[in-house]
Coordinates of C-alpha atoms in Angstrom, one line a residue:
M1 CA -52.2 -121.4 21.1
M2 CA -52.8 -117.6 21.4
L3 CA -49.8 -117.4 23.8
K4 CA -47.6 -119.0 21.1
R5 CA -48.8 -116.6 18.5
I6 CA -48.0 -113.6 20.7
S7 CA -44.7 -115.0 21.5
L8 CA -43.9 -115.5 17.8
L9 CA -45.0 -112.0 17.0
N10 CA -42.8 -110.6 19.7
C11 CA -39.9 -112.6 18.4
L12 CA -40.5 -111.2 14.9
Q13 CA -40.6 -107.7 16.4
L14 CA -37.4 -108.2 18.3
K15 CA -35.7 -109.7 15.2
S16 CA -36.8 -106.6 13.2
F17 CA -35.5 -104.3 15.9
S18 CA -32.2 -106.1 16.1
R19 CA -31.8 -105.6 12.3
L20 CA -32.6 -102.0 12.7
I21 CA -29.9 -101.5 15.3
S22 CA -27.4 -103.6 13.5
F23 CA -26.0 -100.5 11.7
K24 CA -22.9 -99.2 13.3
A25 CA -23.2 -96.0 15.2
L26 CA -21.1 -93.1 14.0
N27 CA -18.8 -91.8 16.7
Y28 CA -18.1 -88.2 16.0
E29 CA -17.7 -85.9 19.0
I30 CA -17.2 -82.1 18.8
R31 CA -14.5 -80.4 20.8
Y32 CA -16.4 -77.4 22.1
D33 CA -13.2 -75.8 23.6
D34 CA -11.6 -75.7 20.1
P35 CA -11.2 -71.9 19.1
N36 CA -12.5 -72.6 15.6
V37 CA -15.6 -74.3 17.1
Q38 CA -16.1 -71.3 19.5
K39 CA -15.9 -69.0 16.6
A40 CA -18.4 -71.1 14.7
E41 CA -20.7 -70.9 17.6
K42 CA -20.6 -67.2 17.6
N43 CA -21.5 -67.1 13.9
S44 CA -24.3 -69.6 14.5
K45 CA -26.0 -67.3 17.0
L46 CA -26.0 -64.6 14.3
I47 CA -27.7 -66.9 11.9
E48 CA -30.3 -67.8 14.5
K49 CA -31.0 -64.0 15.1
V50 CA -31.4 -63.2 11.5
L51 CA -33.8 -66.1 10.8
K52 CA -36.0 -65.0 13.8
D53 CA -36.0 -61.3 12.8
L54 CA -36.9 -62.0 9.2
S55 CA -39.6 -64.6 10.1
R56 CA -41.2 -62.2 12.5
F57 CA -41.4 -59.5 9.8
I58 CA -42.8 -61.8 7.2
K59 CA -45.5 -63.4 9.5
A60 CA -46.7 -59.9 10.4
G61 CA -48.0 -59.7 6.8
G62 CA -49.2 -56.3 5.7
G63 CA -48.4 -54.7 9.1
P64 CA -50.7 -53.1 11.6
K65 CA -52.6 -51.1 9.1
G66 CA -53.3 -54.0 6.7
I67 CA -54.2 -56.2 9.6
H68 CA -56.7 -53.6 11.1
R69 CA -58.4 -53.1 7.7
H70 CA -58.7 -56.9 7.2
V71 CA -59.9 -57.8 10.7
V72 CA -61.8 -54.8 12.0
K73 CA -63.2 -53.3 8.8
N74 CA -63.6 -56.3 6.6
K75 CA -64.5 -58.7 9.5
K76 CA -62.3 -61.5 8.2
L77 CA -59.8 -63.9 9.7
L78 CA -56.0 -63.6 9.2
V79 CA -54.5 -66.1 6.9
R80 CA -52.6 -68.0 9.5
D81 CA -55.6 -68.3 11.7
R82 CA -57.5 -69.7 8.8
L83 CA -54.9 -72.4 8.4
K84 CA -55.1 -73.3 12.1
L85 CA -58.8 -73.9 11.7
L86 CA -58.4 -75.9 8.5
F87 CA -55.6 -78.3 9.7
D88 CA -55.9 -80.9 12.5
S89 CA -55.1 -79.4 16.0
H90 CA -51.9 -81.3 16.4
S91 CA -50.9 -81.4 12.7
P92 CA -47.3 -80.7 11.7
F93 CA -46.9 -77.8 9.4
L94 CA -44.3 -77.5 6.6
E95 CA -44.3 -74.0 5.3
I96 CA -43.2 -73.5 1.7
G97 CA -41.5 -70.3 0.5
L98 CA -41.6 -68.3 3.7
F99 CA -38.9 -65.9 2.5
A100 CA -40.4 -65.4 -1.1
G101 CA -41.0 -61.9 -2.2
L102 CA -38.4 -60.1 0.0
F103 CA -36.3 -57.3 -1.5
M104 CA -37.7 -57.7 -5.0
D105 CA -37.1 -55.0 -7.6
Y106 CA -40.7 -54.0 -7.0
G107 CA -40.5 -53.9 -3.2
N108 CA -41.0 -56.2 -0.2
I109 CA -43.9 -58.6 -0.6
P110 CA -44.0 -60.7 2.7
A111 CA -44.3 -64.4 1.8
A112 CA -45.2 -63.2 -1.8
S113 CA -48.7 -62.4 -0.5
T114 CA -49.5 -66.1 -0.3
V115 CA -49.0 -68.5 2.6
I116 CA -48.3 -72.1 1.3
G117 CA -47.9 -75.1 3.5
I118 CA -48.5 -78.8 4.0
G119 CA -50.4 -80.2 7.0
K120 CA -52.9 -82.9 8.0
I121 CA -56.6 -82.8 7.6
H122 CA -58.3 -85.8 9.2
G123 CA -54.9 -87.4 9.3
Q124 CA -54.2 -86.8 5.5
F125 CA -51.5 -84.6 4.2
C126 CA -52.8 -81.7 2.0
I127 CA -51.1 -78.7 0.5
V128 CA -52.8 -75.4 1.0
G129 CA -52.3 -72.0 -0.8
A130 CA -53.8 -69.1 1.1
N131 CA -53.9 -65.5 -0.1
D132 CA -52.9 -63.0 2.5
A133 CA -55.2 -60.0 1.8
T134 CA -53.2 -57.8 4.3
V135 CA -50.4 -57.7 1.8
K136 CA -51.3 -55.4 -1.1
G137 CA -54.9 -56.8 -1.0
G138 CA -53.7 -60.3 -1.7
T139 CA -52.8 -59.3 -5.3
F140 CA -50.6 -61.5 -7.4
F141 CA -47.0 -60.3 -8.2
P142 CA -44.7 -62.3 -10.6
V143 CA -43.1 -64.0 -7.5
T144 CA -46.6 -64.9 -6.3
V145 CA -47.3 -66.8 -9.5
T146 CA -44.0 -68.6 -9.3
K147 CA -44.8 -69.6 -5.7
Q148 CA -48.2 -70.9 -6.6
I149 CA -46.9 -73.0 -9.5
R150 CA -44.3 -74.5 -7.1
M151 CA -47.2 -75.4 -4.8
Q152 CA -48.8 -77.3 -7.7
Q153 CA -45.5 -79.0 -8.6
L154 CA -45.2 -80.2 -5.0
A155 CA -48.8 -81.4 -5.1
Y156 CA -48.0 -83.3 -8.3
L157 CA -44.7 -84.8 -7.1
N158 CA -46.1 -85.9 -3.7
K159 CA -49.7 -86.7 -4.9
L160 CA -51.2 -84.2 -2.4
P161 CA -54.7 -82.9 -2.5
C162 CA -54.7 -79.1 -3.3
I163 CA -56.8 -76.7 -1.3
Y164 CA -56.9 -73.0 -2.3
L165 CA -58.1 -70.3 0.2
V166 CA -59.0 -67.5 -2.1
D167 CA -58.9 -63.9 -1.0
S168 CA -57.3 -61.9 -3.7
G169 CA -57.7 -58.7 -5.8
G170 CA -56.2 -60.5 -8.8
A171 CA -53.0 -59.5 -10.6
F172 CA -51.0 -56.5 -9.7
L173 CA -51.7 -54.7 -13.0
P174 CA -48.6 -52.5 -13.2
L175 CA -46.6 -55.7 -13.6
Q176 CA -49.1 -57.6 -15.8
A177 CA -46.5 -58.1 -18.5
D178 CA -44.6 -60.4 -16.1
I179 CA -47.7 -62.2 -14.9
F180 CA -49.9 -63.2 -17.8
P181 CA -48.2 -64.0 -21.2
D182 CA -45.6 -66.8 -20.7
R183 CA -46.1 -70.5 -20.4
D184 CA -45.2 -70.5 -16.7
H185 CA -47.1 -67.3 -15.8
G186 CA -50.6 -67.0 -14.3
G187 CA -52.6 -69.1 -16.8
R188 CA -50.4 -72.1 -16.1
T189 CA -51.9 -72.5 -12.6
F190 CA -55.4 -73.2 -14.2
Y191 CA -53.9 -75.7 -16.6
N192 CA -52.2 -77.4 -13.7
E193 CA -55.5 -77.4 -11.8
A194 CA -57.3 -79.2 -14.6
V195 CA -54.6 -81.7 -15.3
M196 CA -54.0 -82.7 -11.6
S197 CA -57.8 -83.2 -11.2
S198 CA -57.8 -85.4 -14.3
I199 CA -55.1 -87.7 -12.8
G200 CA -56.8 -88.1 -9.4
I201 CA -55.2 -85.3 -7.4
P202 CA -58.1 -83.5 -5.7
Q203 CA -58.7 -79.7 -6.1
I204 CA -60.8 -77.9 -3.5
A205 CA -61.3 -74.1 -3.1
V206 CA -62.7 -72.0 -0.3
V207 CA -63.6 -68.5 -1.3
C208 CA -63.0 -66.4 1.8
G209 CA -62.9 -63.0 0.1
S210 CA -62.5 -61.6 -3.4
S211 CA -61.9 -63.8 -6.3
T212 CA -61.7 -61.4 -9.2
A213 CA -60.5 -61.1 -12.8
G214 CA -58.4 -64.1 -13.9
G215 CA -58.3 -65.4 -10.3
A216 CA -62.0 -66.2 -10.7
Y217 CA -61.1 -69.3 -12.6
C218 CA -59.4 -71.0 -9.5
P219 CA -62.7 -71.8 -7.6
T220 CA -64.7 -72.4 -10.7
M221 CA -62.2 -75.0 -12.0
A222 CA -62.0 -76.8 -8.6
E223 CA -63.8 -80.1 -8.0
E224 CA -65.5 -78.6 -5.0
A225 CA -65.9 -75.0 -3.9
V226 CA -67.1 -73.4 -0.7
I227 CA -68.0 -69.8 -0.6
V228 CA -68.5 -67.6 2.5
K229 CA -71.6 -65.4 2.9
Q230 CA -71.0 -61.7 2.4
S231 CA -67.2 -61.8 2.2
G232 CA -66.8 -64.3 -0.6
V233 CA -67.3 -62.9 -4.2
I234 CA -66.4 -64.3 -7.6
F235 CA -66.5 -62.2 -10.8
L236 CA -64.3 -61.4 -13.8
G237 CA -65.1 -57.7 -13.5
G238 CA -66.5 -55.9 -10.4
P239 CA -69.4 -53.5 -10.2
P240 CA -67.3 -50.5 -11.2
L241 CA -66.4 -52.2 -14.5
V242 CA -70.0 -53.2 -15.1
K243 CA -71.0 -49.6 -14.5
A244 CA -68.4 -48.2 -16.9
A245 CA -69.2 -50.8 -19.6
T246 CA -73.0 -51.0 -19.5
G247 CA -74.1 -48.1 -17.3
E248 CA -75.9 -50.6 -15.0
T249 CA -75.5 -50.3 -11.2
V250 CA -75.2 -53.7 -9.5
S251 CA -74.0 -54.7 -6.0
E252 CA -71.1 -57.1 -5.4
Q253 CA -73.5 -59.7 -3.9
D254 CA -75.9 -59.6 -6.8
L255 CA -73.0 -59.8 -9.3
G256 CA -71.0 -62.6 -7.7
G257 CA -72.0 -63.3 -4.1
A258 CA -72.5 -66.5 -2.3
M259 CA -76.2 -66.8 -2.8
M260 CA -75.9 -66.1 -6.5
H261 CA -73.2 -68.6 -7.2
C262 CA -74.8 -71.3 -5.0
S263 CA -78.4 -70.9 -6.4
I264 CA -78.1 -69.4 -9.9
S265 CA -74.6 -69.9 -11.6
G266 CA -73.8 -73.2 -9.9
C267 CA -70.1 -72.1 -9.7
T268 CA -69.9 -73.0 -6.0
D269 CA -71.2 -76.0 -4.2
Y270 CA -71.4 -75.1 -0.6
Y271 CA -72.8 -72.0 1.1
A272 CA -71.1 -71.2 4.4
E273 CA -72.6 -68.7 7.0
S274 CA -69.1 -68.0 8.3
E275 CA -65.4 -68.7 7.6
E276 CA -65.4 -71.2 10.5
E277 CA -68.2 -73.2 8.8
A278 CA -66.5 -72.9 5.5
F279 CA -63.3 -74.6 6.8
E280 CA -65.4 -77.3 8.5
M281 CA -67.1 -77.9 5.2
C282 CA -63.7 -78.1 3.5
R283 CA -62.5 -80.7 6.1
E284 CA -65.6 -82.7 5.4
S285 CA -64.8 -82.7 1.7
V286 CA -61.3 -84.1 2.5
L287 CA -63.1 -86.9 4.4
T288 CA -64.9 -87.9 1.2
L289 CA -61.6 -88.3 -0.8
N290 CA -61.5 -91.9 0.2
S291 CA -57.7 -92.1 0.3
P292 CA -55.6 -94.4 2.4
V293 CA -53.8 -92.8 5.3
Y294 CA -50.1 -93.6 5.7
S295 CA -48.7 -93.8 9.2
K296 CA -44.9 -93.5 9.8
P297 CA -43.3 -95.9 12.3
N298 CA -44.3 -95.1 15.9
S299 CA -41.0 -95.8 17.6
Y300 CA -37.4 -94.9 16.8
E301 CA -34.2 -93.9 18.5
E302 CA -33.1 -90.3 18.8
P303 CA -29.5 -89.6 17.6
L304 CA -26.7 -90.0 20.2
Y305 CA -25.7 -86.3 19.9
S306 CA -27.5 -83.0 20.3
Q307 CA -29.1 -81.5 17.2
K308 CA -28.0 -78.1 18.4
D309 CA -24.6 -79.1 17.1
L310 CA -26.0 -78.6 13.6
L311 CA -26.5 -74.9 14.2
L312 CA -22.9 -74.7 15.4
I313 CA -21.6 -76.6 12.3
S314 CA -23.5 -74.2 10.0
G315 CA -21.3 -71.4 11.4
K316 CA -18.1 -72.9 10.0
D317 CA -16.6 -71.4 6.9
K318 CA -15.7 -74.7 5.4
L319 CA -17.2 -78.2 5.8
Y320 CA -14.8 -81.1 5.4
K321 CA -15.6 -84.8 5.2
E322 CA -15.5 -85.2 9.0
D323 CA -18.1 -82.5 9.3
M324 CA -20.4 -84.5 7.0
Y325 CA -20.1 -87.5 9.3
I326 CA -20.9 -85.2 12.2
I327 CA -24.0 -84.0 10.4
L328 CA -25.1 -87.6 9.6
S329 CA -24.7 -88.6 13.3
R330 CA -27.0 -85.8 14.3
I331 CA -29.6 -86.5 11.8
L332 CA -30.0 -90.4 11.7
D333 CA -31.8 -92.5 14.2
G334 CA -29.4 -93.7 16.9
S335 CA -26.6 -92.1 14.8
M336 CA -26.5 -95.4 12.9
F337 CA -25.3 -95.5 9.4
K338 CA -24.5 -98.4 7.0
E339 CA -21.9 -96.9 4.6
F340 CA -21.8 -98.1 1.0
K341 CA -18.5 -98.3 -0.9
A342 CA -16.6 -96.5 2.0
K343 CA -13.1 -96.9 0.4
F344 CA -14.2 -96.0 -3.2
G345 CA -14.9 -92.5 -4.3
T346 CA -14.0 -90.7 -1.1
N347 CA -15.4 -87.3 -2.0
L348 CA -18.9 -88.8 -1.8
I349 CA -20.4 -90.5 1.3
T350 CA -23.2 -92.8 0.4
G351 CA -25.2 -95.2 2.7
F352 CA -28.4 -96.2 4.5
G353 CA -29.8 -94.9 7.8
Y354 CA -33.3 -94.3 9.4
I355 CA -34.9 -91.0 10.1
H356 CA -37.9 -91.3 12.4
G357 CA -38.0 -95.0 11.7
M358 CA -38.1 -94.4 7.9
L359 CA -35.3 -96.0 5.8
V360 CA -33.5 -93.5 3.6
G361 CA -30.5 -93.5 1.3
M362 CA -28.1 -90.6 2.1
L363 CA -25.7 -89.0 -0.3
A364 CA -23.3 -86.3 1.0
N365 CA -20.4 -84.8 -1.0
C366 CA -17.4 -83.0 0.5
N367 CA -15.6 -81.9 -2.6
A368 CA -15.8 -82.0 -6.4
L369 CA -17.0 -85.5 -7.6
T370 CA -14.3 -87.6 -9.3
F371 CA -15.3 -90.3 -11.8
Q372 CA -15.1 -92.8 -8.9
D373 CA -17.5 -90.7 -6.8
A374 CA -20.0 -90.3 -9.6
Q375 CA -19.8 -94.0 -10.5
K376 CA -20.5 -94.9 -6.9
G377 CA -23.3 -92.3 -6.7
A378 CA -25.0 -93.7 -9.7
H379 CA -24.7 -97.2 -8.4
F380 CA -26.1 -96.3 -5.1
I381 CA -29.1 -94.4 -6.6
Q382 CA -30.0 -97.4 -8.8
I383 CA -30.0 -99.6 -5.7
C384 CA -32.3 -97.4 -3.8
D385 CA -34.6 -97.0 -6.8
K386 CA -34.9 -100.8 -7.1
R387 CA -35.6 -101.2 -3.4
N388 CA -38.0 -98.2 -3.2
I389 CA -35.8 -96.3 -0.7
P390 CA -36.2 -92.6 -0.8
L391 CA -33.0 -90.5 -1.3
C392 CA -31.7 -87.5 0.7
F393 CA -28.9 -85.4 -0.9
L394 CA -26.7 -83.2 1.3
Q395 CA -24.9 -80.6 -1.1
N396 CA -21.5 -79.4 0.0
S397 CA -18.9 -78.8 -2.7
G398 CA -16.2 -78.1 -0.1
E399 CA -13.0 -76.6 -1.7
F400 CA -14.2 -77.8 -5.2
E401 CA -10.8 -79.1 -6.2
D402 CA -10.6 -81.9 -8.8
A403 CA -8.4 -84.8 -7.9
I404 CA -5.0 -84.9 -9.3
N405 CA -4.5 -86.9 -12.5
D406 CA -8.4 -87.3 -12.8
S407 CA -9.5 -88.1 -16.3
T408 CA -11.8 -85.4 -17.5
N409 CA -13.6 -87.6 -20.0
D410 CA -14.2 -90.3 -17.5
T411 CA -15.4 -87.8 -14.9
L412 CA -17.9 -86.2 -17.3
N413 CA -19.2 -89.6 -18.4
C414 CA -19.7 -90.8 -14.9
R415 CA -21.2 -87.6 -13.7
A416 CA -23.7 -87.8 -16.6
K417 CA -24.6 -91.3 -15.5
M418 CA -25.3 -90.1 -11.9
V419 CA -27.5 -87.3 -13.2
T420 CA -29.4 -89.8 -15.4
A421 CA -29.8 -92.1 -12.4
H422 CA -31.5 -89.7 -10.2
S423 CA -33.5 -88.0 -13.0
C424 CA -35.1 -91.3 -14.1
S425 CA -35.6 -92.8 -10.6
K426 CA -39.2 -93.1 -9.3
I427 CA -38.4 -92.7 -5.6
P428 CA -38.9 -89.5 -3.5
K429 CA -35.9 -87.3 -3.4
I430 CA -35.1 -84.6 -0.8
T431 CA -32.2 -82.2 -1.3
L432 CA -30.7 -80.0 1.3
C433 CA -27.9 -77.5 0.5
I434 CA -25.8 -77.2 3.6
N435 CA -22.8 -75.2 2.2
G436 CA -21.6 -74.1 -1.2
C437 CA -22.8 -76.0 -4.2
Y438 CA -20.8 -75.2 -7.3
E439 CA -20.7 -75.9 -11.0
D440 CA -22.2 -79.4 -12.0
D441 CA -22.5 -80.5 -8.4
N442 CA -25.9 -78.9 -8.6
F443 CA -26.7 -81.4 -11.4
T444 CA -25.1 -84.6 -9.9
M445 CA -26.5 -83.8 -6.4
C446 CA -30.2 -83.4 -7.6
G447 CA -30.4 -79.6 -7.6
W448 CA -33.4 -77.4 -8.1
P449 CA -33.7 -78.0 -11.9
F450 CA -34.2 -81.7 -11.4
Q451 CA -37.5 -81.3 -9.4
P452 CA -36.7 -83.1 -6.1
N453 CA -39.8 -83.6 -3.9
F454 CA -38.4 -80.9 -1.7
F455 CA -35.4 -78.7 -2.0
L456 CA -34.2 -76.9 1.2
S457 CA -31.3 -74.8 2.3
W458 CA -29.3 -73.8 5.3
P459 CA -28.9 -70.0 5.7
L460 CA -25.4 -69.3 4.6
T461 CA -25.2 -71.3 1.4
N462 CA -24.3 -70.4 -2.2
I463 CA -25.3 -72.1 -5.4
S464 CA -23.4 -71.0 -8.4
S465 CA -22.0 -72.1 -11.8
K466 CA -18.6 -71.1 -10.4
K467 CA -17.2 -70.9 -6.9
A468 CA -18.9 -68.0 -5.3
E469 CA -17.9 -65.7 -2.4
S470 CA -16.7 -67.5 0.7
K471 CA -19.1 -68.0 3.6
M472 CA -17.0 -65.7 5.7
K473 CA -18.0 -62.8 3.6
S474 CA -21.6 -63.8 4.2
I475 CA -20.9 -64.1 7.9
S476 CA -19.3 -60.6 7.9
K477 CA -22.5 -59.3 6.5
L478 CA -24.4 -61.0 9.4
S479 CA -22.3 -59.2 12.0
K480 CA -23.4 -55.9 10.7
L481 CA -27.0 -56.8 11.5
M482 CA -26.6 -57.5 15.2
D483 CA -28.1 -54.0 15.9
A484 CA -30.4 -53.9 12.9
K485 CA -33.5 -51.8 13.7
D486 CA -35.3 -51.8 10.3
I487 CA -36.2 -54.5 7.8
D488 CA -34.3 -52.5 5.1
D489 CA -31.0 -53.2 6.9
Y490 CA -31.3 -56.8 5.9
D491 CA -30.9 -56.2 2.2
L492 CA -27.3 -57.0 2.6
L493 CA -28.2 -60.7 2.7
F494 CA -30.1 -60.4 -0.7
E495 CA -27.4 -58.7 -2.7
S496 CA -25.7 -61.8 -4.2
N497 CA -28.1 -63.7 -6.4
T498 CA -26.3 -66.9 -5.5
S499 CA -27.0 -66.6 -1.8
A500 CA -29.7 -68.8 -0.1
F501 CA -31.7 -65.7 0.9
S502 CA -31.7 -64.3 -2.6
R503 CA -32.7 -67.7 -4.1
A504 CA -35.4 -68.1 -1.5
S505 CA -36.8 -64.7 -2.3
C506 CA -37.1 -65.6 -5.9
M507 CA -38.6 -69.0 -5.1
L508 CA -35.6 -71.0 -6.3
C509 CA -35.8 -73.3 -3.2
D510 CA -38.7 -74.4 -1.0
G511 CA -37.3 -72.8 2.0
I512 CA -34.5 -71.9 4.4
I513 CA -34.5 -73.9 7.6
S514 CA -32.7 -73.5 10.8
P515 CA -29.9 -76.1 10.9
E516 CA -30.9 -77.4 14.3
N517 CA -34.3 -78.3 12.9
T518 CA -32.8 -80.5 10.0
R519 CA -33.7 -83.8 11.4
Q520 CA -37.4 -82.9 12.1
V521 CA -37.8 -81.2 8.7
I522 CA -36.3 -84.0 6.7
A523 CA -38.4 -86.5 8.7
L524 CA -41.6 -84.5 7.8
C525 CA -40.6 -84.3 4.2
L526 CA -40.1 -88.0 4.1
E527 CA -43.4 -88.7 5.7
I528 CA -45.2 -86.4 3.2
A529 CA -43.4 -87.9 0.2
L530 CA -44.1 -91.5 1.3
S531 CA -47.7 -90.9 2.4
R532 CA -49.0 -91.2 -1.3
N533 CA -45.9 -92.7 -2.9
R534 CA -46.0 -96.2 -1.3
P535 CA -45.3 -99.2 -3.6

């Protein structure tokens, strides 16, 4: 009887697998000897160099002086070392807003003085915001506030527990007019913290250093708070302010140290002898969340083609419909794709595929959407919403030329239906801008204003209300950086406020990714979004 059961189970698995591979494989080779392809390859190497150079500068934080003060004088761990201790040893890590804060009007603020990322703690995805005290003492700039609010939006959209590693001197006071007063300024983070806790999204804080002024509300509003002996302090005003206001001399520890808050005020719940112990306590708190852990499928097929081809494709000036199929064939499991309405609305490709074994609905445009394209897009989104299939939008406006004899009223009406369809859908949505995205394509293709679960970008993209500068102009700027010796030389990439680098600097996207990592990043985004958004 047992043998029959095993045989039946195997048959079911084989049947399921045969269904998986029943999608047709896309057959799109690249001619590497084509002169245009060789030119694109040269451009792609420039892209790769720029991403590596900028990433290296950002991850150095406040530089040698800031690191020496933080580690040697203050005896504290660097922010990225803290994250390594907090997350599982083999956890994936999706960093949010790596390029935020570069070439702002008020200077370079690497990673906006806060490292934000998503990883696993005891197998459960959590989002962590960690102040980098090597950068201006971890103080909050306007872009820092924007980045932290985006962190909380991601926590809300993906139902992720929030963990705050606090080590900040509070707001950068010369810019306080741009940090405090408005609805989406600093105070909003505390509102979000309270509301998310009330709807079951856990809030945990670890005070590794200073938590001063308005920032003192973060750990005190958390559900659980850990504080580190000696280095962790919480107060609205420090000893100098107390001295000036009352004439009383008081030490930091007596005013707001770990022992005081754990034994007298009750603002913190756990007293840690060291940072290492504090992160272990935080990990233990995650264990008590009593949340189900989602596991993605264990087996899947790799694409038939090399993912390095995506870096090459990103170096092309224009992307046509064939290029979109090439991209799909490098992203999807086994390069297999079930296309929906292939002969209707030919400027929009829609269909089903698997990424790391997870079923996803793909939408990729290659020109301005006609009324047929938008009608098809709305139809496809509604199907995916009913079947609980997450969506992935690949933005590429192409030449952005409207079809001849296209009816403007019909087009506008159908585009509005497509916008409504994805705005009202309950399924996870991931958007990747891979080339130019112009005019209302940013609406129909689930742009930043429509709060996709994740919004990412390839390096040389433009998002604009009108057709922006060609990619070749951006590439020509890159060629000037081959021998760049100083970070200031890279300001060329941030001059246009429609460019991917400028938007990433202002936290108008979640990050710029290397094209060859597209499949892995989308797969990780899907796994995160599905981990707490299962039916």
